[in-house]
Every structure is written in C-alpha cells, then in structure tokens.
mmCIF file with all atom_site columns, C-alpha atoms in Angstrom:
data_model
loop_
_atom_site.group_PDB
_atom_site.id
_atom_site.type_symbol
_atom_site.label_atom_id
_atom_site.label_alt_id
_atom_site.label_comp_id
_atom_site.label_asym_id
_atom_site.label_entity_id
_atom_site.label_seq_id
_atom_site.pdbx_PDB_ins_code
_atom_site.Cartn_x
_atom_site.Cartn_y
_atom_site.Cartn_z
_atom_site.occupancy
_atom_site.B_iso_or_equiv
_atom_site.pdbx_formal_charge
_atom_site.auth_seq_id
_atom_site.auth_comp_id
_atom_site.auth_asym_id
_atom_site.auth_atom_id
_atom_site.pdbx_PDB_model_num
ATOM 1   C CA . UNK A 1 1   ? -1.722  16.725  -11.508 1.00 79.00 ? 1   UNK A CA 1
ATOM 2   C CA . UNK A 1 2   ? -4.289  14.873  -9.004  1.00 86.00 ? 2   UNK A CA 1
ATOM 3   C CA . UNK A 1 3   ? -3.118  11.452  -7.804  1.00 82.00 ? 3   UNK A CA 1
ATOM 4   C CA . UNK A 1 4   ? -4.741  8.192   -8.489  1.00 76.00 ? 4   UNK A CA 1
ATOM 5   C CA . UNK A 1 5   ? -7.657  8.841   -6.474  1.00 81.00 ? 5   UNK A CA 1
ATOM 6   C CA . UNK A 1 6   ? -8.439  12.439  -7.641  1.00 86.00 ? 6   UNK A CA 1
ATOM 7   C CA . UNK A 1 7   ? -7.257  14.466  -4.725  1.00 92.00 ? 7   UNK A CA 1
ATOM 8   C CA . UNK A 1 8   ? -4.757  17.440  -5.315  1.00 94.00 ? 8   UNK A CA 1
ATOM 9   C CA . UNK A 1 9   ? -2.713  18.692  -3.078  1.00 93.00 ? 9   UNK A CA 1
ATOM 10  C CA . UNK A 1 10  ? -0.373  21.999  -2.347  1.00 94.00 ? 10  UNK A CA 1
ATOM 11  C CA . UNK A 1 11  ? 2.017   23.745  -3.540  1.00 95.00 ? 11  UNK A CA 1
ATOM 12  C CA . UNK A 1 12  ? 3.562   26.796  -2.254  1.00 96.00 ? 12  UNK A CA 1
ATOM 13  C CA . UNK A 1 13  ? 6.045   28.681  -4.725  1.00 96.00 ? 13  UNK A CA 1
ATOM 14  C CA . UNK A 1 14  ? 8.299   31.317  -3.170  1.00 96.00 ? 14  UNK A CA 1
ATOM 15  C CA . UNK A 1 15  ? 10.848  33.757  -4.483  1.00 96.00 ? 15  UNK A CA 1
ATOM 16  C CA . UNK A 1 16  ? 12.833  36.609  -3.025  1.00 96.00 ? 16  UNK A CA 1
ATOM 17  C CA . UNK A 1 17  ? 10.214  38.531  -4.248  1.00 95.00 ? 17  UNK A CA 1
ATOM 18  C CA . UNK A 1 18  ? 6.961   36.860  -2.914  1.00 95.00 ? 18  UNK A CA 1
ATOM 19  C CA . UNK A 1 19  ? 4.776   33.638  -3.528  1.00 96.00 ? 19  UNK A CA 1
ATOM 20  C CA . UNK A 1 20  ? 2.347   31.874  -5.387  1.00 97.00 ? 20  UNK A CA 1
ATOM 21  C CA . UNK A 1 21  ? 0.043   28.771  -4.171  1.00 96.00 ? 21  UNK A CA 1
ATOM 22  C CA . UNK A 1 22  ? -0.893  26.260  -6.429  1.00 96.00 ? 22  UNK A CA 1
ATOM 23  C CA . UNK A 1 23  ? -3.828  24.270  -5.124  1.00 95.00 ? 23  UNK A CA 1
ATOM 24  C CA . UNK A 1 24  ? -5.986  23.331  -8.346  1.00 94.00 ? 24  UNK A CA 1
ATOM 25  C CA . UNK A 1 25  ? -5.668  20.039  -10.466 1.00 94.00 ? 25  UNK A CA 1
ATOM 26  C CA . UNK A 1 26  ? -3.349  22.107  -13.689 1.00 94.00 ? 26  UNK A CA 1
ATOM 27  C CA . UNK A 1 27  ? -2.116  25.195  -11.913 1.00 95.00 ? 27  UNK A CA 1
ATOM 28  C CA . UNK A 1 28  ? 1.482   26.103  -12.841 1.00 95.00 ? 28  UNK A CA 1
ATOM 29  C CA . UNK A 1 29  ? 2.976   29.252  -11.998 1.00 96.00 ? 29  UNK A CA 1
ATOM 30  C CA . UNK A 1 30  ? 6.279   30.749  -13.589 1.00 95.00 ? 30  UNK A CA 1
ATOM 31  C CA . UNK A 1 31  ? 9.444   32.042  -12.379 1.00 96.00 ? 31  UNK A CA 1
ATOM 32  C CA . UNK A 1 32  ? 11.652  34.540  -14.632 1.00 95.00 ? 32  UNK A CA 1
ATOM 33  C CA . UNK A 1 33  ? 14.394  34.846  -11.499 1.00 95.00 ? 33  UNK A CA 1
ATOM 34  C CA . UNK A 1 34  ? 15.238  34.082  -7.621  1.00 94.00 ? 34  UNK A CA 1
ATOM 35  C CA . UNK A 1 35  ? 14.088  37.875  -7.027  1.00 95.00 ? 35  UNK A CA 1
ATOM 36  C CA . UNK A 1 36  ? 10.959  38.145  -9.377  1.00 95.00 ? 36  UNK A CA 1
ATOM 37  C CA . UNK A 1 37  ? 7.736   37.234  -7.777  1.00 96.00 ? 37  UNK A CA 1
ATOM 38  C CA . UNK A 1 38  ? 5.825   33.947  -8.952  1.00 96.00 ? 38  UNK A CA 1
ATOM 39  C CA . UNK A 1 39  ? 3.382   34.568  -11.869 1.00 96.00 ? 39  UNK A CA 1
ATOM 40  C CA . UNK A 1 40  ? -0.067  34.632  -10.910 1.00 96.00 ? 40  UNK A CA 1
ATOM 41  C CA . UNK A 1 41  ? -1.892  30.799  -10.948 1.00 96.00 ? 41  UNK A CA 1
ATOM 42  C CA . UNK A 1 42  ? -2.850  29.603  -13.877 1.00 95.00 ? 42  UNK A CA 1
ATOM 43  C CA . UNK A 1 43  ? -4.197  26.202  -15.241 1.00 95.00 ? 43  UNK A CA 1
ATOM 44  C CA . UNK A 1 44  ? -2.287  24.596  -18.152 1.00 95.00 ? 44  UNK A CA 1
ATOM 45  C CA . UNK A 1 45  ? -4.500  22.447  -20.163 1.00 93.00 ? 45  UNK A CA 1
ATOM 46  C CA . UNK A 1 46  ? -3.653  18.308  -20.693 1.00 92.00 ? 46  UNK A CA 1
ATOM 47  C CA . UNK A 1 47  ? -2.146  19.256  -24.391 1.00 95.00 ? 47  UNK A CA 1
ATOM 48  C CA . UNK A 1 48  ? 0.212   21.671  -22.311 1.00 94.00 ? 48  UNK A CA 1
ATOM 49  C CA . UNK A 1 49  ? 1.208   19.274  -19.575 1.00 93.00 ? 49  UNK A CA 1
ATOM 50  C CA . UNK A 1 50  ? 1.687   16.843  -21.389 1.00 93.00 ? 50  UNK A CA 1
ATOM 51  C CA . UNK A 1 51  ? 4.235   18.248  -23.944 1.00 95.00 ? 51  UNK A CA 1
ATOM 52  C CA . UNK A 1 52  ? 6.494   19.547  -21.031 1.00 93.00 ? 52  UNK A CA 1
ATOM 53  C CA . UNK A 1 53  ? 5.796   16.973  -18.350 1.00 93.00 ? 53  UNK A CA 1
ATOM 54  C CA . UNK A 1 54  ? 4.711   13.914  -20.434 1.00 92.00 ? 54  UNK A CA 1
ATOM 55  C CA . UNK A 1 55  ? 7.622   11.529  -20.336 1.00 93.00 ? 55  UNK A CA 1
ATOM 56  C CA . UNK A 1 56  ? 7.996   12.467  -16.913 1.00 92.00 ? 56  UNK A CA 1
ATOM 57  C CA . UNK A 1 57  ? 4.365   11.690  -15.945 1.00 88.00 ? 57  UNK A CA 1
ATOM 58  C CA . UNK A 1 58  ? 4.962   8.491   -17.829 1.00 88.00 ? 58  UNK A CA 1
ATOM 59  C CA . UNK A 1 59  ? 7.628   7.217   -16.266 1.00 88.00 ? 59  UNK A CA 1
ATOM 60  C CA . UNK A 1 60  ? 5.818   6.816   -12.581 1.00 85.00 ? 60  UNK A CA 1
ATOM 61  C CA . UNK A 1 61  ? 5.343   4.071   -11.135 1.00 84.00 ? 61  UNK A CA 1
ATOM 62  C CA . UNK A 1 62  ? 1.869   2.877   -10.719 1.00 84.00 ? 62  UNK A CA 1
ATOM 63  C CA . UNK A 1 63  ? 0.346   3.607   -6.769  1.00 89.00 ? 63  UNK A CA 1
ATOM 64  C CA . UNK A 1 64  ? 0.784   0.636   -4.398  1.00 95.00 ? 64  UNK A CA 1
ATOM 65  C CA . UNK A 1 65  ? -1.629  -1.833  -4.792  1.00 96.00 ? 65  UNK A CA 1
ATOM 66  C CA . UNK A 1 66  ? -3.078  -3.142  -1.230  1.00 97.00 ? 66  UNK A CA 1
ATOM 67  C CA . UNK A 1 67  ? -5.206  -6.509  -1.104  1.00 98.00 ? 67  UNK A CA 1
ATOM 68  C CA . UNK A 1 68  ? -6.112  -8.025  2.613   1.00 98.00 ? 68  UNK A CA 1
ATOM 69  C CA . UNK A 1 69  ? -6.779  -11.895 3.269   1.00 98.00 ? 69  UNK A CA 1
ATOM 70  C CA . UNK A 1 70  ? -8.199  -13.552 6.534   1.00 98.00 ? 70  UNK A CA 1
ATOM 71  C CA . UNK A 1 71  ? -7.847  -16.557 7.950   1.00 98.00 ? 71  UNK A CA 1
ATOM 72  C CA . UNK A 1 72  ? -9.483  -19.256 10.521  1.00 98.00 ? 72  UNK A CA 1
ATOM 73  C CA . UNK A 1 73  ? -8.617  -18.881 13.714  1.00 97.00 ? 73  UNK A CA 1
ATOM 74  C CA . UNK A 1 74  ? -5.277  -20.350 15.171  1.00 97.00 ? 74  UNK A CA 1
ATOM 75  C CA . UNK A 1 75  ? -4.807  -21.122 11.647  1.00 97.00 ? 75  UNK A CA 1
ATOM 76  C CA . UNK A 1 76  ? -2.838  -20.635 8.178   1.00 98.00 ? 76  UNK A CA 1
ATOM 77  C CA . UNK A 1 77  ? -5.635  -21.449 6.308   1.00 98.00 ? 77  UNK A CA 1
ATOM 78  C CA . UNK A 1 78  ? -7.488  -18.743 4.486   1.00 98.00 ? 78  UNK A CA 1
ATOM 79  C CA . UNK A 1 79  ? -11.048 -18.190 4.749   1.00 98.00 ? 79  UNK A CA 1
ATOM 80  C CA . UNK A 1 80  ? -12.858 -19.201 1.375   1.00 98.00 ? 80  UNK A CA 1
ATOM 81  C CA . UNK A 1 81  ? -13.420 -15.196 0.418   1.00 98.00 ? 81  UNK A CA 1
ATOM 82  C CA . UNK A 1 82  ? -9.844  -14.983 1.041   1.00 98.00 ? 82  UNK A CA 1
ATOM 83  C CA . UNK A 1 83  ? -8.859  -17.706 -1.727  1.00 97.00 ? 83  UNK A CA 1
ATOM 84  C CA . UNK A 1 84  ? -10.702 -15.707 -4.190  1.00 98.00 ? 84  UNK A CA 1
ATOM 85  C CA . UNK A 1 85  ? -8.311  -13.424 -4.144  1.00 98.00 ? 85  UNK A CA 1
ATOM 86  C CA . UNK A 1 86  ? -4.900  -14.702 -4.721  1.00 98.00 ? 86  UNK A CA 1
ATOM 87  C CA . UNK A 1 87  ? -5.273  -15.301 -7.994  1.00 98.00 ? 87  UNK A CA 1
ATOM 88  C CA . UNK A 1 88  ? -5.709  -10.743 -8.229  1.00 97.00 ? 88  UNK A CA 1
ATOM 89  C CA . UNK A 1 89  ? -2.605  -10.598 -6.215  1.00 98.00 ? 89  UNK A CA 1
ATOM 90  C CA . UNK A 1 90  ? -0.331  -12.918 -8.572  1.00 98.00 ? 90  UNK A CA 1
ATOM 91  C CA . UNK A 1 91  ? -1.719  -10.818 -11.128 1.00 97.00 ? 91  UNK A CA 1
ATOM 92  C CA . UNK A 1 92  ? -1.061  -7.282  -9.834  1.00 97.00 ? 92  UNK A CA 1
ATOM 93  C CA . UNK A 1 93  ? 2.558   -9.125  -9.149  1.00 98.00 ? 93  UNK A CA 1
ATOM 94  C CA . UNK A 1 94  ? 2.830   -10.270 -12.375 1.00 97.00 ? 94  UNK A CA 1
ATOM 95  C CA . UNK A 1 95  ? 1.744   -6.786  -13.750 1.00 95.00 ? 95  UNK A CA 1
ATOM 96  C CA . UNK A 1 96  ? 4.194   -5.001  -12.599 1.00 94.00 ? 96  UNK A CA 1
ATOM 97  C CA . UNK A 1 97  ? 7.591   -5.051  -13.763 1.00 88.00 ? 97  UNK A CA 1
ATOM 98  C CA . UNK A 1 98  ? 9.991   -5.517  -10.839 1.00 92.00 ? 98  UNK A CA 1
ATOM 99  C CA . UNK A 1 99  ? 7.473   -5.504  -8.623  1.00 96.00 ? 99  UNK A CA 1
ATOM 100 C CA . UNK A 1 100 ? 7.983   -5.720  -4.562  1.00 97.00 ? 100 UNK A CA 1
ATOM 101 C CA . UNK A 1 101 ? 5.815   -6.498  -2.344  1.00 98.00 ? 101 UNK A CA 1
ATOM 102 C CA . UNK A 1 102 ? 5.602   -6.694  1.076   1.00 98.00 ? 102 UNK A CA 1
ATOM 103 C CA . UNK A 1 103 ? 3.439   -9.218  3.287   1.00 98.00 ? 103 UNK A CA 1
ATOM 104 C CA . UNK A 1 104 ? 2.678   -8.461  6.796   1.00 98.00 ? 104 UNK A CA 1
ATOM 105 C CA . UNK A 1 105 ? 1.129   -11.292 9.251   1.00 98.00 ? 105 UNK A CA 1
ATOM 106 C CA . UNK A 1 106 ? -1.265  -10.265 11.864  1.00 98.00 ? 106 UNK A CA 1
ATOM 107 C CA . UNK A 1 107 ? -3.596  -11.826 14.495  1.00 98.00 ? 107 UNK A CA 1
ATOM 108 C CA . UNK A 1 108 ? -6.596  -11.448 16.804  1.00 98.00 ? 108 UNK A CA 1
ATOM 109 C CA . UNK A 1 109 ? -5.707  -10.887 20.943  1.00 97.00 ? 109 UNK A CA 1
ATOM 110 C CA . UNK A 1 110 ? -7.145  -15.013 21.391  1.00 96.00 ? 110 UNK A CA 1
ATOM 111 C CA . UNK A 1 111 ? -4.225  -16.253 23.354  1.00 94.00 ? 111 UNK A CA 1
ATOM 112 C CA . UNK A 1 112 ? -0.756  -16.112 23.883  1.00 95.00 ? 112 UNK A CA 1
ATOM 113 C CA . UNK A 1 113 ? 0.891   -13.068 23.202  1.00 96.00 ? 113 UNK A CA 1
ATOM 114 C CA . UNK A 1 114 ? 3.909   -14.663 21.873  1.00 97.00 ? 114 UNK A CA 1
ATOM 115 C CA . UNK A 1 115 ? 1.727   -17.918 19.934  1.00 97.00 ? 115 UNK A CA 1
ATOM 116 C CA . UNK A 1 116 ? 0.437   -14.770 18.036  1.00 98.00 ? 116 UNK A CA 1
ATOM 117 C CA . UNK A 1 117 ? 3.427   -13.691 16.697  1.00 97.00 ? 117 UNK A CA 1
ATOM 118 C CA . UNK A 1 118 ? 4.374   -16.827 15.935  1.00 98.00 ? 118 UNK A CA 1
ATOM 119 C CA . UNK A 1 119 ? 0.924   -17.234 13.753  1.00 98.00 ? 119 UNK A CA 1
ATOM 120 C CA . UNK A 1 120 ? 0.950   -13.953 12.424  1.00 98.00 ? 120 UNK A CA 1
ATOM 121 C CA . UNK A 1 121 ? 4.183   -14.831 10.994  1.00 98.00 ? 121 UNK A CA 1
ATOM 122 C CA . UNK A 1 122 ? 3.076   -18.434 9.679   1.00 98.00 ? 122 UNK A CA 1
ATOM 123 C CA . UNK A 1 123 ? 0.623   -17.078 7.800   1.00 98.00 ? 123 UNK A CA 1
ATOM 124 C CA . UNK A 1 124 ? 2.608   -14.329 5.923   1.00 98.00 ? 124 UNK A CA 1
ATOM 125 C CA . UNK A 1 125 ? 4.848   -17.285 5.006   1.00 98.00 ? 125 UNK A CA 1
ATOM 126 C CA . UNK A 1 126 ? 2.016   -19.023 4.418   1.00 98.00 ? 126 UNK A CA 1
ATOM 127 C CA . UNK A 1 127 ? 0.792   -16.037 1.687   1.00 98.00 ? 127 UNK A CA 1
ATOM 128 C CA . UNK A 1 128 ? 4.272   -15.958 0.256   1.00 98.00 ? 128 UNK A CA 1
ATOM 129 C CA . UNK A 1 129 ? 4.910   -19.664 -0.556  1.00 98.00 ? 129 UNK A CA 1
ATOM 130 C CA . UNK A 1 130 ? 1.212   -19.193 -2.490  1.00 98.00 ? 130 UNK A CA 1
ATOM 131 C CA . UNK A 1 131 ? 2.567   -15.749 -4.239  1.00 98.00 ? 131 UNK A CA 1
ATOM 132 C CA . UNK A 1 132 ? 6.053   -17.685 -5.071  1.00 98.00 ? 132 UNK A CA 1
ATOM 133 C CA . UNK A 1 133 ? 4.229   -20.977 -6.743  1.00 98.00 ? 133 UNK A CA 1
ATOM 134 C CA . UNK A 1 134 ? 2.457   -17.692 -9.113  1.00 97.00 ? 134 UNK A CA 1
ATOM 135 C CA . UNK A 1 135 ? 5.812   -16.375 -10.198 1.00 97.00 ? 135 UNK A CA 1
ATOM 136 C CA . UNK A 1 136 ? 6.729   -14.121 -7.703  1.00 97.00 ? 136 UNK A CA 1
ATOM 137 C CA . UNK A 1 137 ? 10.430  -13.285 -7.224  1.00 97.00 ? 137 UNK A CA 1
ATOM 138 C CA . UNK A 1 138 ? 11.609  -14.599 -3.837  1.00 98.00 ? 138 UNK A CA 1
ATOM 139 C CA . UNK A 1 139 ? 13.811  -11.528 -3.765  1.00 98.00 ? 139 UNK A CA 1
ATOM 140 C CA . UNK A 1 140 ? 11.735  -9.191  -3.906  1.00 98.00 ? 140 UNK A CA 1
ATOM 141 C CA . UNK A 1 141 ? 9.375   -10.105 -1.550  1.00 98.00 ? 141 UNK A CA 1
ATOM 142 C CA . UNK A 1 142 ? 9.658   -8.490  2.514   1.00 98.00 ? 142 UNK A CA 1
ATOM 143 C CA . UNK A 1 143 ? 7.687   -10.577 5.219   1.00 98.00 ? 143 UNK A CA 1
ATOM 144 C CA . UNK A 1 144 ? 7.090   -10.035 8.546   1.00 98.00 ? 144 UNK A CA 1
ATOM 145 C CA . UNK A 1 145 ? 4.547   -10.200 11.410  1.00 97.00 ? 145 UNK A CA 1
ATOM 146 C CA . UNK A 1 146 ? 3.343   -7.711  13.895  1.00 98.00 ? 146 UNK A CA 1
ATOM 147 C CA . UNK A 1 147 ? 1.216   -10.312 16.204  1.00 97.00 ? 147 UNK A CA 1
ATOM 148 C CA . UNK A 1 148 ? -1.873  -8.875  17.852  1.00 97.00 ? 148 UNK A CA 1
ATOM 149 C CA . UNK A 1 149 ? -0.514  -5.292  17.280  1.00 97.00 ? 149 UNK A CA 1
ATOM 150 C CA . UNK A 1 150 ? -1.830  -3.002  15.119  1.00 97.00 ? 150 UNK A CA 1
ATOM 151 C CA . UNK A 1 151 ? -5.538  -4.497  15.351  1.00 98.00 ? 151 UNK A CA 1
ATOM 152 C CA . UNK A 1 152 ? -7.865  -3.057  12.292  1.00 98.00 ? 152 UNK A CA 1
ATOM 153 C CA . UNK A 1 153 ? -10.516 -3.301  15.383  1.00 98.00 ? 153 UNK A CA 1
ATOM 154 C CA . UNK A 1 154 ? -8.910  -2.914  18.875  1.00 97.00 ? 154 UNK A CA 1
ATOM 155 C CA . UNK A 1 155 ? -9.772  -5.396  21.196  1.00 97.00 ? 155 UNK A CA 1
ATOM 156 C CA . UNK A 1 156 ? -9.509  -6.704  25.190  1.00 97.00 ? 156 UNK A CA 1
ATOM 157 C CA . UNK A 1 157 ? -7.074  -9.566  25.753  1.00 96.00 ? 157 UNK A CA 1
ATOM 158 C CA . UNK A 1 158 ? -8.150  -12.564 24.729  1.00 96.00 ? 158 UNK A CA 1
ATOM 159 C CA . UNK A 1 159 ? -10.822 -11.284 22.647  1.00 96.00 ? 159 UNK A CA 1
ATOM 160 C CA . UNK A 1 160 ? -11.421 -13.506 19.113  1.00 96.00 ? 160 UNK A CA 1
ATOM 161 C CA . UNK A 1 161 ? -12.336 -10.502 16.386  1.00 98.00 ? 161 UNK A CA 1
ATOM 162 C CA . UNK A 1 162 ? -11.685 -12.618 12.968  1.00 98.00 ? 162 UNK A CA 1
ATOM 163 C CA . UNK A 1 163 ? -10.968 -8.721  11.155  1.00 98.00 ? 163 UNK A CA 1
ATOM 164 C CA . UNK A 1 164 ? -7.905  -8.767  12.966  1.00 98.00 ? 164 UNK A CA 1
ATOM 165 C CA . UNK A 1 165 ? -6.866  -12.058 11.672  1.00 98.00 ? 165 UNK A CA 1
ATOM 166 C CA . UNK A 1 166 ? -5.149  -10.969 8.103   1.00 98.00 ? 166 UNK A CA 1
ATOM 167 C CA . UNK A 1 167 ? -2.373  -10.546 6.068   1.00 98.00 ? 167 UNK A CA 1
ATOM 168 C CA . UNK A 1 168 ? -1.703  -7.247  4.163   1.00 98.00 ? 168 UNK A CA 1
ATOM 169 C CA . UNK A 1 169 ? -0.365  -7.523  0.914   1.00 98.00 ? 169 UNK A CA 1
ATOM 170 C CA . UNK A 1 170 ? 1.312   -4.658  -0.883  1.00 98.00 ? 170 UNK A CA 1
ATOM 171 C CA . UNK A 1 171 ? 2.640   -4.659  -4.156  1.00 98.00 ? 171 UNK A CA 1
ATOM 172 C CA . UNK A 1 172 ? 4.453   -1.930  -5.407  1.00 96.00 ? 172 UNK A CA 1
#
C-alpha cells in the first residue's frame, strides 16, 4: 500500500526455498510453508485488500503533521505569516484524538551561543502556551530547544538568517 505521499517501498519475502520482492503499490505474494518458495508477485486489487487488510489499514494513525513558525529576531514574537498559522495547528491538534506533539525552539547564529538557547527555548514555550489556550493537553505536549544547531540554512557565527529563526511543530 503506498504511504501518504504515494511512494512505495520494498519488500523482500524469503523462504527456505527462495524469495519473492514486492516493490509495486498492491503486490502480495503467498506462502504455503517455511520450505516452499514465495508465489510469484502479484497485484491484489482495492476490493481484495481491503477485505483482508481493511480494519487493519483503518486503524493507522494518520502521518505526522509538520507546520514551521518564525519569529523576529531576539524575539518570541512571531512574524505576522507565522500568526496565520496557529489557528491550522490547534486544529490538526484538535483533530486528532490523543494527539502529541512535539515543539522544538531554534535560532539564527546572531549572538551568544548560550542567549540562543535560551531564546530558542522561549519561543517553544512561547508556541506552547498559544497551543494550550486552543485546547491542547499540557501532557501531551514535548518541548525543547536546540539553539543555533541544526540551522535549515547553515551559517558563520554571528550571522542573522531569519529561516533559522523557527519553531517546528509536530503533531502526531
């Protein structure tokens, strides 16, 4: 079955007696015993799939849901683009049921090393306090704050690059 975004990946069946790759959105192979070889690849259609595989299939959880929010510099306060977009989060939140999400602060390389983390981590507190006042669940929500590591663009010291400047939300 291809994921969320349509890729498929790769299965490799093997037996005593040999192996079978599956590598097509449907394929399904069968296996009468641990010394027969695999059945040659076939593709089941949806009716099929779904009568064997269907509550299965429905019982997934829906794919993480990833939403990014910048800020001013050497502040908490989200850039107006960013605001548009909490209101989507609370909602993918609110979606789900028991959702978690986690929140993780991050800065530009403008200053002190240290001040950074500090920042990065304001802010992600800064995002949760606006998630919780949506109906988040406290509990369920992880924060934390990686600084000026892990830039989306990597930069010298001391360099102001406002795409590093972000929090990354993931709800799950």
């Amino acid at each position: 079955v291809p994921d969320p975004d349509g890729r498929v990946g790769q299965v490799e069946v093997t037996t005593q007696g040999g192996s079978q790759s599956l590598s097509a959105a449907g394929q399904a192979t069968t296996v009468s015993s641990a010394s027969a070889t695999p059945s040659p690849a076939a593709v089941m259609d949806k009716a099929a799939i779904d009568k064997m595989f269907g509550a299965v299939l429905a019982a997934e959880p829906a794919p993480a849901a990833t939403h990014t929010l910048h800020f001013e510099s050497g502040s908490t306060a989200l850039l107006p683009e960013a605001e548009l977009l909490v209101p989507a989060i609370i909602q993918d939140i609110l979606a789900r049921e028991k959702a978690d999400v986690s929140i993780i602060g991050h800065s530009d390389r403008q200053g002190d090393k240290d001040r950074n983390v500090t920042l990065s981590l304001q802010r992600a507190e800064a995002v949760r306090e606006r998630l919780l006042a949506g109906g988040a669940v406290a509990e369920r929500i992880e924060v934390s704050s990686h600084g000026e590591e892990n830039p989306v663009v990597p930069t010298a010291d001391n360099v102001a690059e406002p795409r590093n400047r972000r929090v990354e939300v993931i709800v799950r």
